[in-house]
mmCIF file of C-alpha atoms in Angstrom:
data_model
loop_
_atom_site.group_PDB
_atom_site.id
_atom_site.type_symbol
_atom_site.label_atom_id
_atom_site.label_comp_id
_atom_site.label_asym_id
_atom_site.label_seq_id
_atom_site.Cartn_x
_atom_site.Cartn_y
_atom_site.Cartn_z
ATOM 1 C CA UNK A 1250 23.091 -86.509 -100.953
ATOM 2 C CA UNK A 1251 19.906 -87.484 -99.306
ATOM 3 C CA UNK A 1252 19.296 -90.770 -97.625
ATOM 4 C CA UNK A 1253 16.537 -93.545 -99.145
ATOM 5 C CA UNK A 1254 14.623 -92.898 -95.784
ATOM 6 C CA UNK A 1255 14.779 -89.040 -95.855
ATOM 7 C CA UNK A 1256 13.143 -89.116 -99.469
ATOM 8 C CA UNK A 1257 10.390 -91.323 -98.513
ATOM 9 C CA UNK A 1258 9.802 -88.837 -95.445
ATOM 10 C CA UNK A 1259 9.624 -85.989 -98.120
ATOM 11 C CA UNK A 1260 7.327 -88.545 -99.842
ATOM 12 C CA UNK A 1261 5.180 -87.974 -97.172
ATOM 13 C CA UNK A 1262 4.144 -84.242 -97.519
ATOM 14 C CA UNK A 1263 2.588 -84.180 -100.731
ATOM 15 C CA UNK A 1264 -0.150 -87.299 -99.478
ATOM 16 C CA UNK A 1265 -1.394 -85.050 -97.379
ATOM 17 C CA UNK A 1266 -5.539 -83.907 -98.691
ATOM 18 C CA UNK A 1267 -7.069 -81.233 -97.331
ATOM 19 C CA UNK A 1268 -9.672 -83.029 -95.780
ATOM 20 C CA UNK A 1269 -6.846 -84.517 -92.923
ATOM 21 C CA UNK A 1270 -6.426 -82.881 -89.833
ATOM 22 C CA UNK A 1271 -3.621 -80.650 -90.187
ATOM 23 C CA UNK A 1272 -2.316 -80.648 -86.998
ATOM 24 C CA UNK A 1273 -2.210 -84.468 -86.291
ATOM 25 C CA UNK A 1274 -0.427 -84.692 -89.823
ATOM 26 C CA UNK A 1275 2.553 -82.617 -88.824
ATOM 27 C CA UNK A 1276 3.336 -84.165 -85.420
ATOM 28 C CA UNK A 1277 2.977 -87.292 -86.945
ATOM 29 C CA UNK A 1278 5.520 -85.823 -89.379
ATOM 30 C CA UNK A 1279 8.003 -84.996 -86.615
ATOM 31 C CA UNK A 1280 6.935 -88.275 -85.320
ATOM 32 C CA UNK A 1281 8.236 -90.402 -88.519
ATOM 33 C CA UNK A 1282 11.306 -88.024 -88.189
ATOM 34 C CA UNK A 1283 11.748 -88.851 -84.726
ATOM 35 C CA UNK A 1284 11.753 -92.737 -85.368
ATOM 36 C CA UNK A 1285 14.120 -92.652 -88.536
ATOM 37 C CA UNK A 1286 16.711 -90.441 -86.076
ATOM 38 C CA UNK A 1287 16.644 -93.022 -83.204
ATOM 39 C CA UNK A 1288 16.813 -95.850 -85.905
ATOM 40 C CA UNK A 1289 20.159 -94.446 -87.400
ATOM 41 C CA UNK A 1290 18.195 -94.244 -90.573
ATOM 42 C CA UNK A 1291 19.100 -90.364 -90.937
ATOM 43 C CA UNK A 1292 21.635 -88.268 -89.482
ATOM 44 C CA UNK A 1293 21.398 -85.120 -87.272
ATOM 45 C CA UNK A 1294 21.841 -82.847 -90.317
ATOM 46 C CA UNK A 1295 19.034 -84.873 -91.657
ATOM 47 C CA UNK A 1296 16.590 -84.751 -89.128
ATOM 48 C CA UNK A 1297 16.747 -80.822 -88.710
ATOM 49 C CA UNK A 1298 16.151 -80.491 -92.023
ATOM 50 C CA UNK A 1299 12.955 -82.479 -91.510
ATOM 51 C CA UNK A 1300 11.811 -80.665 -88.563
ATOM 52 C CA UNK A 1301 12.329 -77.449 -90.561
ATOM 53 C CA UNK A 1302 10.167 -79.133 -93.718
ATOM 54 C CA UNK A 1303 7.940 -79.938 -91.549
ATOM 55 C CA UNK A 1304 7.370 -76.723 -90.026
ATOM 56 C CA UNK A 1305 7.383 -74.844 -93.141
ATOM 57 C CA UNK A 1306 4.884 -77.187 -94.292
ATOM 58 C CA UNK A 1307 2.618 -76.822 -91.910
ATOM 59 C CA UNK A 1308 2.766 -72.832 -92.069
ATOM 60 C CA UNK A 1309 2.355 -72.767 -95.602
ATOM 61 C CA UNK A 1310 -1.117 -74.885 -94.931
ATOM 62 C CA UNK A 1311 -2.321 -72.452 -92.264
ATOM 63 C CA UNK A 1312 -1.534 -69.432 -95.074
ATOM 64 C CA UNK A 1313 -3.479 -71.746 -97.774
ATOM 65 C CA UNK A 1314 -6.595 -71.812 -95.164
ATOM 66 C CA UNK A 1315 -6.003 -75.527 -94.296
ATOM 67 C CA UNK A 1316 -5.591 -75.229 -90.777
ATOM 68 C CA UNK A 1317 -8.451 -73.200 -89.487
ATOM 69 C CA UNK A 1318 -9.250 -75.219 -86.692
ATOM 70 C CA UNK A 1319 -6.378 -75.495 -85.565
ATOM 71 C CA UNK A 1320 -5.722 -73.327 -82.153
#
């Protein structure tokens, strides 16, 4: 079962708009994740799986065309 905090994270993905900058969006991602791990908020098992959703996010935006400038 997923944590209150690691479904608002989710929450987080689909506010992103096209018109943000990709890149700063998913570090800021990890970021978030980063802060709920050192708060004990989420567990390690948690946070991976975060890191991963994060990443697959942001590949799935650079197939989609959304992440053209980044380098």
């Amino acid at each position: 079962m997923k944590s209150s905090a690691m479904q608002d994270w989710e929450a987080l993905i689909v506010r992103y708009e096209p018109e943000m900058d990709l890149e700063t969006y998913y570090f800021g991602l990890l970021d978030a994740a980063d802060e709920l791990l050192r708060s004990g908020l989420v567990s390690d098992t948690e946070w991976r799986q975060m890191a991963r959703l994060s990443a697959n996010f942001f590949i799935e935006m650079i197939e989609r065309g959304q992440g053209e400038d980044v380098e």
